[in-house]
CSV table of C-alpha atoms in Angstrom, one decimal:
chain,number,residue,atom,x,y,z
A,1,MET,CA,142.4,-182.6,-34.8
A,2,SER,CA,139.4,-180.8,-36.4
A,3,GLU,CA,138.8,-177.0,-35.7
A,4,LYS,CA,135.1,-178.5,-34.5
A,5,GLN,CA,137.2,-181.1,-32.1
A,6,VAL,CA,139.5,-178.1,-30.7
A,7,ASP,CA,136.9,-176.2,-30.0
A,8,SER,CA,134.6,-178.8,-28.0
A,9,ILE,CA,138.4,-179.0,-26.0
A,10,LYS,CA,138.0,-175.6,-25.0
A,11,THR,CA,133.8,-175.3,-24.0
A,12,GLY,CA,133.6,-178.4,-22.9
A,13,TRP,CA,134.7,-180.3,-19.6
A,14,ARG,CA,136.7,-183.0,-20.8
A,15,HIS,CA,139.6,-179.5,-20.7
A,16,PHE,CA,140.2,-179.9,-16.6
A,17,ILE,CA,141.1,-183.9,-17.4
A,18,LEU,CA,143.8,-183.5,-20.1
A,19,MET,CA,146.8,-182.5,-18.6
A,20,GLU,CA,146.1,-181.9,-15.1
A,21,PRO,CA,145.9,-186.6,-14.5
A,22,PRO,CA,149.4,-187.1,-15.3
A,23,ILE,CA,151.1,-183.4,-14.8
A,24,PHE,CA,150.1,-184.4,-11.0
A,25,LEU,CA,151.6,-188.3,-11.4
A,26,LEU,CA,154.6,-186.9,-12.5
A,27,LEU,CA,155.0,-184.6,-9.8
A,28,LEU,CA,154.4,-186.7,-7.3
A,29,ALA,CA,157.2,-188.6,-8.2
A,30,ASN,CA,158.8,-185.3,-8.4
A,31,GLY,CA,158.1,-185.0,-4.7
A,32,MET,CA,159.0,-188.0,-3.9
A,33,THR,CA,162.6,-188.0,-4.6
A,34,SER,CA,163.7,-184.2,-4.9
A,35,ASN,CA,164.8,-183.9,-0.9
A,36,VAL,CA,165.7,-187.8,-0.7
A,37,LEU,CA,168.5,-187.8,-3.8
A,38,THR,CA,169.8,-184.1,-2.5
A,39,ASP,CA,170.0,-186.3,0.9
A,40,LEU,CA,171.5,-189.2,-1.5
A,41,ILE,CA,173.9,-186.8,-2.9
A,42,LEU,CA,174.6,-185.7,0.6
A,43,PHE,CA,175.8,-189.1,2.1
A,44,GLN,CA,177.1,-190.6,-1.1
A,45,THR,CA,179.5,-187.4,-1.1
A,46,CYS,CA,180.5,-188.4,2.8
A,47,ARG,CA,181.4,-191.6,2.3
A,48,GLN,CA,184.0,-190.8,-0.9
A,49,ILE,CA,185.1,-187.6,1.7
A,50,MET,CA,185.4,-190.0,4.8
A,51,VAL,CA,186.8,-193.7,2.8
A,52,THR,CA,188.6,-194.5,6.4
A,53,ASN,CA,186.0,-194.2,8.2
A,54,LYS,CA,182.2,-194.2,5.8
A,55,THR,CA,180.0,-195.0,9.3
A,56,SER,CA,180.6,-191.7,10.4
A,57,CYS,CA,178.3,-190.6,7.3
A,58,ASP,CA,175.2,-192.3,9.5
A,59,ILE,CA,175.0,-189.7,11.7
A,60,LEU,CA,173.6,-187.6,9.4
A,61,HIS,CA,170.8,-189.9,9.1
A,62,THR,CA,171.0,-191.2,12.3
A,63,ASN,CA,170.8,-187.7,14.3
A,64,SER,CA,171.4,-184.9,12.0
A,65,SER,CA,170.6,-182.3,14.7
A,66,SER,CA,173.7,-182.6,16.1
A,67,GLN,CA,177.0,-180.9,17.0
A,68,GLU,CA,178.8,-183.5,14.9
A,69,ALA,CA,176.7,-183.4,11.9
A,70,ARG,CA,176.1,-179.7,11.6
A,71,GLU,CA,180.5,-179.8,11.6
A,72,LEU,CA,180.2,-182.7,9.5
A,73,ASN,CA,177.4,-180.6,6.7
A,74,LYS,CA,180.7,-178.1,6.1
A,75,ILE,CA,182.5,-180.3,5.1
A,76,ILE,CA,180.2,-182.1,2.7
A,77,GLN,CA,177.9,-179.6,1.4
A,78,PRO,CA,180.6,-177.8,-0.3
A,79,HIS,CA,181.9,-180.8,-2.1
A,80,ALA,CA,177.6,-181.6,-2.5
A,81,SER,CA,177.6,-178.0,-4.4
A,82,TYR,CA,179.7,-179.0,-7.2
A,83,ILE,CA,177.6,-181.9,-8.2
A,84,ILE,CA,174.2,-180.0,-7.8
A,85,ILE,CA,175.7,-177.4,-10.0
A,86,GLY,CA,176.4,-180.0,-12.7
A,87,ARG,CA,173.0,-181.6,-12.4
A,88,SER,CA,171.6,-177.8,-13.8
A,89,LEU,CA,174.4,-177.6,-16.0
A,90,ILE,CA,173.2,-180.7,-17.6
A,91,LYS,CA,169.3,-179.9,-17.6
A,92,GLY,CA,170.3,-176.3,-18.7
A,93,ILE,CA,172.4,-176.0,-21.6
A,94,LEU,CA,171.1,-178.4,-24.3
A,95,PRO,CA,167.6,-177.9,-23.6
A,96,ALA,CA,167.8,-174.6,-24.0
A,97,LEU,CA,169.2,-174.0,-27.3
A,98,LEU,CA,166.6,-177.0,-28.5
A,99,ILE,CA,163.4,-175.2,-26.9
A,100,LEU,CA,164.3,-172.8,-30.0
A,101,PHE,CA,163.4,-175.4,-32.1
A,102,LEU,CA,160.8,-177.4,-30.7
A,103,GLY,CA,158.3,-173.7,-29.9
A,104,PRO,CA,158.1,-173.5,-33.9
A,105,TRP,CA,158.3,-177.0,-35.1
A,106,SER,CA,155.4,-177.9,-32.6
A,107,ASP,CA,152.6,-174.8,-34.1
A,108,LYS,CA,152.7,-176.5,-37.2
A,109,TYR,CA,153.3,-180.1,-36.3
A,110,GLY,CA,151.8,-180.4,-32.9
A,111,ARG,CA,152.0,-180.5,-29.5
A,112,LYS,CA,151.9,-184.2,-28.9
A,113,PRO,CA,155.4,-185.5,-29.5
A,114,LEU,CA,156.7,-182.8,-27.6
A,115,ILE,CA,154.5,-184.4,-24.9
A,116,ILE,CA,155.2,-188.2,-24.8
A,117,ALA,CA,159.1,-187.4,-24.9
A,118,GLY,CA,158.3,-185.4,-21.9
A,119,TYR,CA,156.6,-188.1,-20.1
A,120,PHE,CA,158.8,-190.4,-21.5
A,121,VAL,CA,162.2,-188.6,-20.2
A,122,PRO,CA,161.5,-189.1,-16.1
A,123,LEU,CA,160.0,-192.8,-16.8
A,124,CYS,CA,164.1,-193.2,-18.0
A,125,ARG,CA,165.8,-191.0,-15.0
A,126,TYR,CA,163.9,-193.1,-12.5
A,127,ILE,CA,164.9,-196.2,-13.6
A,128,ILE,CA,168.9,-195.0,-13.9
A,129,LEU,CA,168.9,-193.9,-10.2
A,130,PHE,CA,167.1,-197.4,-9.4
A,131,ILE,CA,170.3,-199.0,-10.5
A,132,LEU,CA,172.6,-196.8,-9.2
A,133,SER,CA,171.1,-196.6,-5.7
A,134,ASN,CA,171.9,-200.5,-5.3
A,135,PHE,CA,175.5,-199.6,-5.4
A,136,ASP,CA,178.0,-197.8,-3.5
A,137,VAL,CA,179.2,-194.7,-5.9
A,138,ASN,CA,180.7,-192.4,-6.5
A,139,PRO,CA,177.9,-189.5,-6.5
A,140,TRP,CA,179.1,-187.7,-9.6
A,141,LEU,CA,177.6,-190.8,-11.4
A,142,TYR,CA,173.7,-189.7,-10.3
A,143,LEU,CA,174.6,-187.1,-13.4
A,144,LEU,CA,173.7,-190.1,-15.9
A,145,ALA,CA,170.0,-189.8,-14.8
A,146,TYR,CA,169.8,-186.6,-16.5
A,147,VAL,CA,171.2,-187.4,-19.7
A,148,PRO,CA,167.7,-188.2,-20.8
A,149,THR,CA,166.7,-184.9,-19.8
A,150,ALA,CA,169.4,-183.1,-21.8
A,151,LEU,CA,168.8,-184.4,-25.1
A,152,PHE,CA,165.0,-185.6,-25.2
A,153,GLY,CA,163.1,-183.1,-21.6
A,154,SER,CA,163.0,-179.7,-23.3
A,155,GLY,CA,159.8,-179.4,-24.6
A,156,LEU,CA,157.3,-181.2,-21.6
A,157,LEU,CA,157.2,-177.4,-20.4
A,158,LEU,CA,156.4,-176.1,-23.3
A,159,ALA,CA,154.5,-178.2,-25.1
A,160,THR,CA,151.8,-178.2,-21.4
A,161,ILE,CA,151.6,-174.1,-21.4
A,162,CYS,CA,150.3,-174.3,-24.9
A,163,TYR,CA,148.5,-176.8,-25.0
A,164,ILE,CA,146.6,-175.1,-22.2
A,165,SER,CA,146.7,-172.1,-24.3
A,166,ASP,CA,145.1,-174.0,-27.2
A,167,SER,CA,141.9,-175.6,-25.4
A,168,THR,CA,141.4,-171.9,-23.6
A,169,GLU,CA,139.5,-169.4,-24.1
A,170,PRO,CA,141.8,-166.0,-23.1
A,171,ASP,CA,139.4,-164.8,-20.6
A,172,LYS,CA,139.7,-168.4,-18.8
A,173,ARG,CA,143.9,-169.2,-19.0
A,174,ALA,CA,145.1,-167.4,-16.0
A,175,TRP,CA,141.9,-169.3,-13.7
A,176,ARG,CA,143.2,-172.7,-15.8
A,177,LEU,CA,146.8,-171.8,-15.6
A,178,ALA,CA,146.5,-171.2,-11.7
A,179,CYS,CA,144.8,-175.3,-12.0
A,180,LEU,CA,146.9,-176.3,-13.5
A,181,GLN,CA,149.8,-175.2,-11.0
A,182,THR,CA,147.8,-176.5,-8.2
A,183,CYS,CA,148.3,-179.8,-9.9
A,184,VAL,CA,151.9,-179.0,-9.7
A,185,LYS,CA,151.8,-177.9,-6.3
A,186,THR,CA,149.2,-180.9,-5.1
A,187,GLY,CA,151.6,-183.6,-6.5
A,188,LEU,CA,154.8,-182.0,-5.1
A,189,VAL,CA,153.2,-181.8,-1.7
A,190,ILE,CA,152.1,-185.4,-1.3
A,191,GLY,CA,154.8,-186.5,-2.5
A,192,THR,CA,157.6,-184.3,-0.8
A,193,PHE,CA,155.4,-185.6,2.3
A,194,ILE,CA,155.1,-189.3,1.6
A,195,GLY,CA,158.2,-189.9,-0.1
A,196,PRO,CA,161.1,-189.2,2.8
A,197,LEU,CA,159.2,-191.7,5.0
A,198,ILE,CA,159.0,-194.6,2.1
A,199,PHE,CA,163.1,-194.0,2.4
A,200,GLN,CA,163.1,-194.4,6.2
A,201,LYS,CA,160.9,-197.1,5.7
A,202,LEU,CA,162.0,-198.8,2.7
A,203,GLY,CA,165.5,-197.1,1.2
A,204,TYR,CA,166.4,-195.4,-1.7
A,205,THR,CA,165.9,-198.3,-3.9
A,206,PHE,CA,162.0,-199.0,-4.0
A,207,LEU,CA,161.4,-195.5,-3.7
A,208,PHE,CA,162.9,-194.8,-7.1
A,209,SER,CA,161.1,-197.6,-8.3
A,210,ILE,CA,158.0,-196.5,-7.0
A,211,ALA,CA,158.4,-193.6,-9.0
A,212,ALA,CA,159.3,-195.1,-12.2
A,213,LEU,CA,156.1,-196.3,-11.8
A,214,LEU,CA,154.3,-193.3,-11.1
A,215,CYS,CA,156.0,-191.3,-14.4
A,216,LEU,CA,154.8,-195.0,-16.5
A,217,ILE,CA,151.4,-194.6,-15.6
A,218,SER,CA,151.1,-190.5,-16.6
A,219,LEU,CA,153.4,-191.6,-20.0
A,220,LEU,CA,151.0,-193.9,-20.9
A,221,TYR,CA,148.3,-191.2,-19.8
A,222,VAL,CA,149.1,-189.3,-22.8
A,223,VAL,CA,149.6,-192.0,-25.1
A,224,PHE,CA,146.2,-193.1,-25.5
A,225,MET,CA,143.3,-190.0,-23.4
A,226,VAL,CA,145.1,-186.5,-24.8
A,227,PRO,CA,144.2,-185.0,-28.1
A,228,GLU,CA,146.8,-183.6,-30.1
A,229,SER,CA,145.3,-179.7,-30.0
A,230,VAL,CA,147.1,-178.5,-33.3
A,231,GLN,CA,145.7,-179.0,-36.5
A,232,ASN,CA,148.3,-179.8,-39.0
A,233,ASN,CA,147.8,-179.0,-42.6
A,234,SER,CA,150.9,-180.3,-43.7
A,235,GLU,CA,151.7,-183.1,-46.5
A,236,LYS,CA,154.2,-183.9,-43.4
A,237,LYS,CA,153.3,-185.6,-40.5
A,238,TRP,CA,156.4,-184.1,-39.1
A,239,GLY,CA,158.5,-182.2,-40.2
A,240,ASN,CA,162.6,-181.6,-39.4
A,241,PRO,CA,162.2,-180.6,-36.1
A,242,PHE,CA,166.3,-179.0,-36.6
A,243,ASP,CA,165.2,-176.0,-39.1
A,244,PHE,CA,167.0,-172.5,-38.9
A,245,SER,CA,164.5,-171.3,-40.4
A,246,LEU,CA,162.2,-172.0,-37.4
A,247,VAL,CA,164.0,-170.3,-34.7
A,248,LYS,CA,164.4,-167.2,-37.6
A,249,GLN,CA,160.3,-167.3,-37.3
A,250,LEU,CA,160.5,-167.3,-33.8
A,251,VAL,CA,162.7,-164.0,-34.0
A,252,LEU,CA,160.6,-162.1,-35.8
A,253,THR,CA,157.3,-163.3,-34.1
A,254,CYS,CA,158.4,-161.9,-31.3
A,255,THR,CA,160.2,-158.9,-32.3
A,256,LYS,CA,158.7,-157.6,-35.4
A,257,LYS,CA,156.0,-154.7,-35.1
A,258,ARG,CA,152.6,-156.3,-36.2
A,259,GLU,CA,149.2,-156.8,-35.4
A,260,GLY,CA,148.1,-158.4,-32.5
A,261,LEU,CA,151.7,-158.2,-30.8
A,262,ASN,CA,152.3,-156.3,-27.7
A,263,ARG,CA,156.1,-156.0,-27.9
A,264,GLY,CA,155.9,-154.0,-24.8
A,265,MET,CA,154.2,-156.2,-22.6
A,266,LEU,CA,156.1,-159.0,-23.9
A,267,TRP,CA,159.3,-158.5,-22.8
A,268,SER,CA,158.4,-156.9,-19.9
A,269,CYS,CA,156.6,-160.0,-18.7
A,270,LEU,CA,159.1,-162.1,-20.4
A,271,ALA,CA,161.7,-159.8,-17.7
A,272,VAL,CA,159.7,-160.6,-14.8
A,273,LEU,CA,159.1,-164.2,-15.1
A,274,SER,CA,162.8,-164.6,-15.7
A,275,LEU,CA,163.5,-162.2,-12.9
A,276,TYR,CA,161.7,-164.6,-10.7
A,277,LYS,CA,162.7,-168.0,-12.8
A,278,ILE,CA,166.2,-166.6,-10.7
A,279,THR,CA,165.5,-166.6,-7.9
A,280,PHE,CA,162.9,-170.0,-7.8
A,281,HIS,CA,165.6,-171.8,-9.4
A,282,GLY,CA,168.8,-170.6,-7.1
A,283,ASN,CA,166.6,-171.6,-4.1
A,284,SER,CA,165.3,-174.3,-4.9
A,285,ASP,CA,168.4,-175.7,-5.1
A,286,ILE,CA,170.0,-174.1,-2.0
A,287,SER,CA,166.8,-174.6,-0.1
A,288,TYR,CA,167.3,-178.6,1.8
A,289,LEU,CA,171.4,-177.6,2.3
A,290,PHE,CA,170.6,-174.6,4.5
A,291,ALA,CA,167.6,-176.3,6.3
A,292,ASN,CA,170.0,-178.9,7.2
A,293,ALA,CA,173.4,-177.3,8.2
A,294,LYS,CA,171.4,-173.6,9.8
A,295,LEU,CA,169.0,-175.5,11.4
A,296,GLY,CA,169.9,-179.5,12.0
A,297,TRP,CA,166.6,-180.9,10.0
A,298,ASN,CA,167.0,-184.2,8.6
A,299,VAL,CA,165.2,-185.3,5.3
A,300,VAL,CA,161.7,-186.2,6.4
A,301,GLN,CA,161.8,-182.1,9.0
A,302,TYR,CA,162.1,-180.7,6.2
A,303,SER,CA,160.0,-182.9,3.8
A,304,MET,CA,157.0,-181.5,6.2
A,305,PHE,CA,157.9,-177.7,5.8
A,306,SER,CA,158.1,-178.0,2.2
A,307,SER,CA,154.4,-179.6,2.1
A,308,VAL,CA,153.6,-176.6,4.8
A,309,SER,CA,155.0,-174.6,2.4
A,310,MET,CA,153.4,-176.2,-0.7
A,311,VAL,CA,149.8,-176.4,0.1
A,312,LEU,CA,149.4,-172.8,2.4
A,313,SER,CA,150.7,-171.4,-1.8
A,314,ILE,CA,148.1,-173.9,-3.1
A,315,ILE,CA,145.7,-171.9,-1.1
A,316,GLY,CA,147.2,-168.5,-1.0
A,317,THR,CA,147.1,-168.8,-5.5
A,318,PHE,CA,143.4,-169.8,-5.8
A,319,ALA,CA,142.0,-167.6,-2.6
A,320,GLY,CA,144.5,-164.6,-4.3
A,321,LEU,CA,143.2,-164.9,-8.1
A,322,LYS,CA,139.4,-165.6,-7.0
A,323,ILE,CA,139.4,-162.8,-4.9
A,324,MET,CA,141.4,-160.8,-6.6
A,325,LYS,CA,140.0,-161.1,-9.9
A,326,ASP,CA,136.1,-162.3,-9.0
A,327,TYR,CA,135.9,-160.3,-5.7
A,328,ILE,CA,137.7,-156.8,-5.8
A,329,GLY,CA,138.0,-156.9,-9.8
A,330,LEU,CA,141.9,-156.6,-10.2
A,331,THR,CA,143.8,-156.3,-13.3
A,332,ASP,CA,146.3,-159.7,-13.5
A,333,ILE,CA,149.1,-156.9,-13.8
A,334,THR,CA,148.3,-155.6,-10.2
A,335,GLY,CA,147.7,-159.6,-9.3
A,336,ALA,CA,151.4,-160.3,-10.3
A,337,LEU,CA,152.7,-157.0,-8.1
A,338,ILE,CA,150.8,-158.4,-5.2
A,339,GLY,CA,152.7,-162.1,-5.1
A,340,CYS,CA,156.0,-159.8,-5.9
A,341,LEU,CA,155.2,-157.3,-3.1
A,342,SER,CA,154.8,-161.1,-0.9
A,343,GLY,CA,158.0,-162.9,-2.1
A,344,PHE,CA,159.8,-159.8,-1.4
A,345,SER,CA,158.7,-159.7,2.5
A,346,ALA,CA,159.5,-163.3,2.8
A,347,SER,CA,162.8,-163.8,1.9
A,348,LEU,CA,163.8,-161.1,3.5
A,349,CYS,CA,162.3,-163.1,6.4
A,350,LEU,CA,164.5,-166.3,5.4
A,351,SER,CA,167.8,-164.5,5.5
A,352,LEU,CA,167.4,-163.7,9.1
A,353,VAL,CA,165.8,-167.2,10.5
A,354,THR,CA,167.7,-168.6,13.2
A,355,GLU,CA,164.9,-170.5,15.1
A,356,SER,CA,162.4,-173.2,13.3
A,357,TRP,CA,159.5,-170.7,14.2
A,358,HIS,CA,161.3,-168.3,11.8
A,359,MET,CA,161.0,-170.5,8.5
A,360,TYR,CA,157.1,-170.9,9.1
A,361,LEU,CA,156.6,-167.0,8.7
A,362,GLU,CA,158.4,-166.9,6.4
A,363,VAL,CA,155.8,-169.0,4.4
A,364,CYS,CA,153.1,-167.3,5.5
A,365,LEU,CA,154.4,-164.0,4.4
A,366,GLY,CA,154.9,-166.0,1.0
A,367,ILE,CA,151.5,-166.8,0.5
A,368,PHE,CA,150.7,-165.1,-2.6
A,369,ILE,CA,153.6,-166.1,-4.9
A,370,GLY,CA,151.8,-168.8,-6.1
A,371,VAL,CA,150.3,-165.5,-7.9
A,372,ILE,CA,153.1,-164.8,-10.0
A,373,LEU,CA,153.5,-167.2,-12.9
A,374,PRO,CA,149.5,-167.7,-14.3
A,375,THR,CA,148.8,-164.0,-14.0
A,376,THR,CA,152.1,-163.6,-16.1
A,377,ARG,CA,151.8,-166.2,-18.3
A,378,SER,CA,148.4,-165.6,-18.8
A,379,LEU,CA,149.4,-161.8,-19.9
A,380,ILE,CA,152.0,-163.1,-22.5
A,381,SER,CA,149.3,-165.5,-23.9
A,382,ARG,CA,147.5,-162.1,-24.2
A,383,SER,CA,150.2,-160.2,-25.7
A,384,ALA,CA,150.9,-162.1,-29.4
A,385,PRO,CA,148.2,-164.1,-31.7
A,386,PRO,CA,146.4,-167.3,-30.9
A,387,ASP,CA,148.6,-168.4,-34.3
A,388,ASP,CA,152.2,-168.3,-32.9
A,389,LEU,CA,151.6,-168.5,-29.0
A,390,GLY,CA,153.7,-171.7,-29.8
A,391,LYS,CA,156.9,-169.4,-30.7
A,392,VAL,CA,155.9,-167.3,-27.9
A,393,PHE,CA,156.5,-169.7,-25.5
A,394,SER,CA,159.1,-170.9,-26.8
A,395,LEU,CA,161.5,-168.0,-26.1
A,396,VAL,CA,159.8,-168.1,-23.1
A,397,THR,CA,160.4,-171.0,-22.1
A,398,PHE,CA,164.7,-171.0,-23.9
A,399,VAL,CA,164.8,-167.9,-20.8
A,400,ASP,CA,163.6,-170.5,-18.2
A,401,THR,CA,165.8,-173.1,-19.2
A,402,LEU,CA,168.2,-171.3,-19.7
A,403,LEU,CA,168.2,-169.7,-16.3
A,404,PRO,CA,169.6,-172.2,-14.0
A,405,LEU,CA,173.2,-172.1,-15.7
A,406,GLY,CA,173.5,-168.8,-14.1
A,407,SER,CA,171.6,-168.3,-10.9
A,408,ALA,CA,172.2,-172.2,-9.4
A,409,PRO,CA,175.6,-172.0,-9.5
A,410,LEU,CA,175.0,-168.4,-8.4
A,411,TYR,CA,173.0,-169.3,-5.4
A,412,THR,CA,174.9,-172.2,-4.9
A,413,LEU,CA,178.5,-171.0,-4.3
A,414,LEU,CA,177.2,-167.9,-2.8
A,415,TYR,CA,175.4,-170.0,0.0
A,416,SER,CA,178.7,-172.5,0.6
A,417,SER,CA,180.9,-169.3,0.8
A,418,TYR,CA,178.8,-167.5,3.3
A,419,MET,CA,177.1,-170.0,5.1
A,420,SER,CA,178.2,-168.6,8.3
A,421,VAL,CA,177.4,-164.7,7.8
A,422,TYR,CA,174.1,-163.4,9.3
A,423,PRO,CA,171.8,-162.3,7.5
A,424,LEU,CA,172.4,-165.0,4.9
A,425,PRO,CA,172.9,-162.7,1.9
A,426,VAL,CA,172.2,-165.0,-0.3
A,427,TYR,CA,168.5,-164.6,0.3
A,428,LEU,CA,169.2,-160.3,0.2
A,429,LEU,CA,170.2,-161.2,-3.1
A,430,THR,CA,166.5,-163.1,-4.0
A,431,SER,CA,165.0,-159.3,-2.0
A,432,GLY,CA,167.1,-157.5,-4.0
A,433,ILE,CA,165.5,-159.3,-7.0
A,434,TYR,CA,161.8,-159.3,-6.3
A,435,PHE,CA,162.6,-155.6,-5.8
A,436,LEU,CA,163.7,-155.2,-8.9
A,437,ILE,CA,160.6,-157.1,-10.3
A,438,ILE,CA,158.6,-155.0,-8.1
A,439,ILE,CA,159.7,-152.0,-10.3
A,440,VAL,CA,159.3,-153.8,-13.4
A,441,ILE,CA,155.7,-154.6,-12.8
A,442,ILE,CA,154.9,-150.8,-11.6
A,443,THR,CA,156.1,-150.2,-15.1
A,444,ILE,CA,154.0,-152.4,-16.6
A,445,ASN,CA,151.2,-151.4,-14.5
A,446,LEU,CA,151.7,-147.6,-15.8
A,447,LYS,CA,151.8,-148.1,-18.8
A,448,PHE,CA,148.9,-150.4,-19.1
A,449,ILE,CA,146.9,-148.2,-17.2
A,450,ARG,CA,148.4,-144.8,-19.6
A,451,ASP,CA,147.8,-147.3,-22.8
A,452,LYS,CA,143.8,-148.3,-21.9
A,453,SER,CA,143.2,-144.3,-20.8
A,454,SER,CA,144.6,-143.5,-24.2
A,455,SER,CA,142.2,-146.1,-25.8
A,456,LYS,CA,138.8,-144.4,-24.0
A,457,SER,CA,139.9,-140.9,-24.7
A,458,ILE,CA,140.5,-142.0,-28.6
A,459,THR,CA,136.8,-143.7,-28.5
A,460,GLN,CA,135.3,-140.7,-26.7
A,461,ALA,CA,136.4,-138.2,-29.5
A,462,ASP,CA,135.2,-140.0,-32.4
């Protein structure tokens, strides 16, 4: 792609229809199947445990709020939690290693190959789930659906963020990343709402077939509609992605002191993202289990709650960024701080949940959590030279992919071991992590203000 074409994407309207439509369809499929797949794992785990009385597991679907269903959940959830941990390990170990190579490779050879691979993987996943859902199988076999993710699906988030950074002016990146995040959450909202309803009417198999069709459409879209954003000046169209010199370049890019690299800002923001992702990955694996065991919610009730939660998060992200940046004039760092304060209060409320309305109170308190990701990623994109964004975000995505290896087992085991303790320790842990993030952001903010003040003093002296 020529420099002129890249510039036309940055300044034209086309960049608003490049990554958003396919990511919306992909997350629509994910939202439709996420909670239902957890429900399927629980149901099949129950059928494996209750070998002599498999029909007793039907109560999980017919009367999930009954005392009998709650007692059954206490038996099966610890077993199902190991499958969920296994899923996190498969999605994390190999992809985390591949990310180190793919980021520098995409800086040189382009983003589109990684994007195409990233959209092909979910299609394979849902085809496998479609086949397995036709049989009464051991729930551990559902992990086969995540093998393609381990082999080929590690670069989608990395390539998408880099693509947006390539095709967007620096001062508009936070807003553009917020638009992407909104498309993600909108897809999740709609999918989370309609997925369980489709499952109730038509069953698991039909639901997974619809998800596969959506992934196929998104794959065809990126193949034919999304142009490359990186000009390949190499003689080779595609080079060897497993070149250890690329990893060496990545390490030097993120650690060597040089012009255009703000190492302090980069590593501090990486710490913020890492801590935030620990809470995100950890909570996502236990959220449905918690609502199911604590409040007796079935998959439809929980999906309704998730939809409301994501709608309010979208409103909070857009309204928060618009008000903070355009009307109040707050910096990205201050916006991230407000998002973390919102997350701290929400997680503290969640640890004290005893009634259904407490869950909705938690959502209201956490309305600005969505501001954290776009503001922090925007700061990261400004902390390094434009030509090295792939390497920088490769490191970011590496950490993001690696964290579930520790956070998901930690949260799942802590939750399953202390299900009956009040306040719930697993959400008190989340509150503690948010408190630590707040301290890091305040430190960044003080340093940012000090550096800015120093620069002004030098300018005035000159």
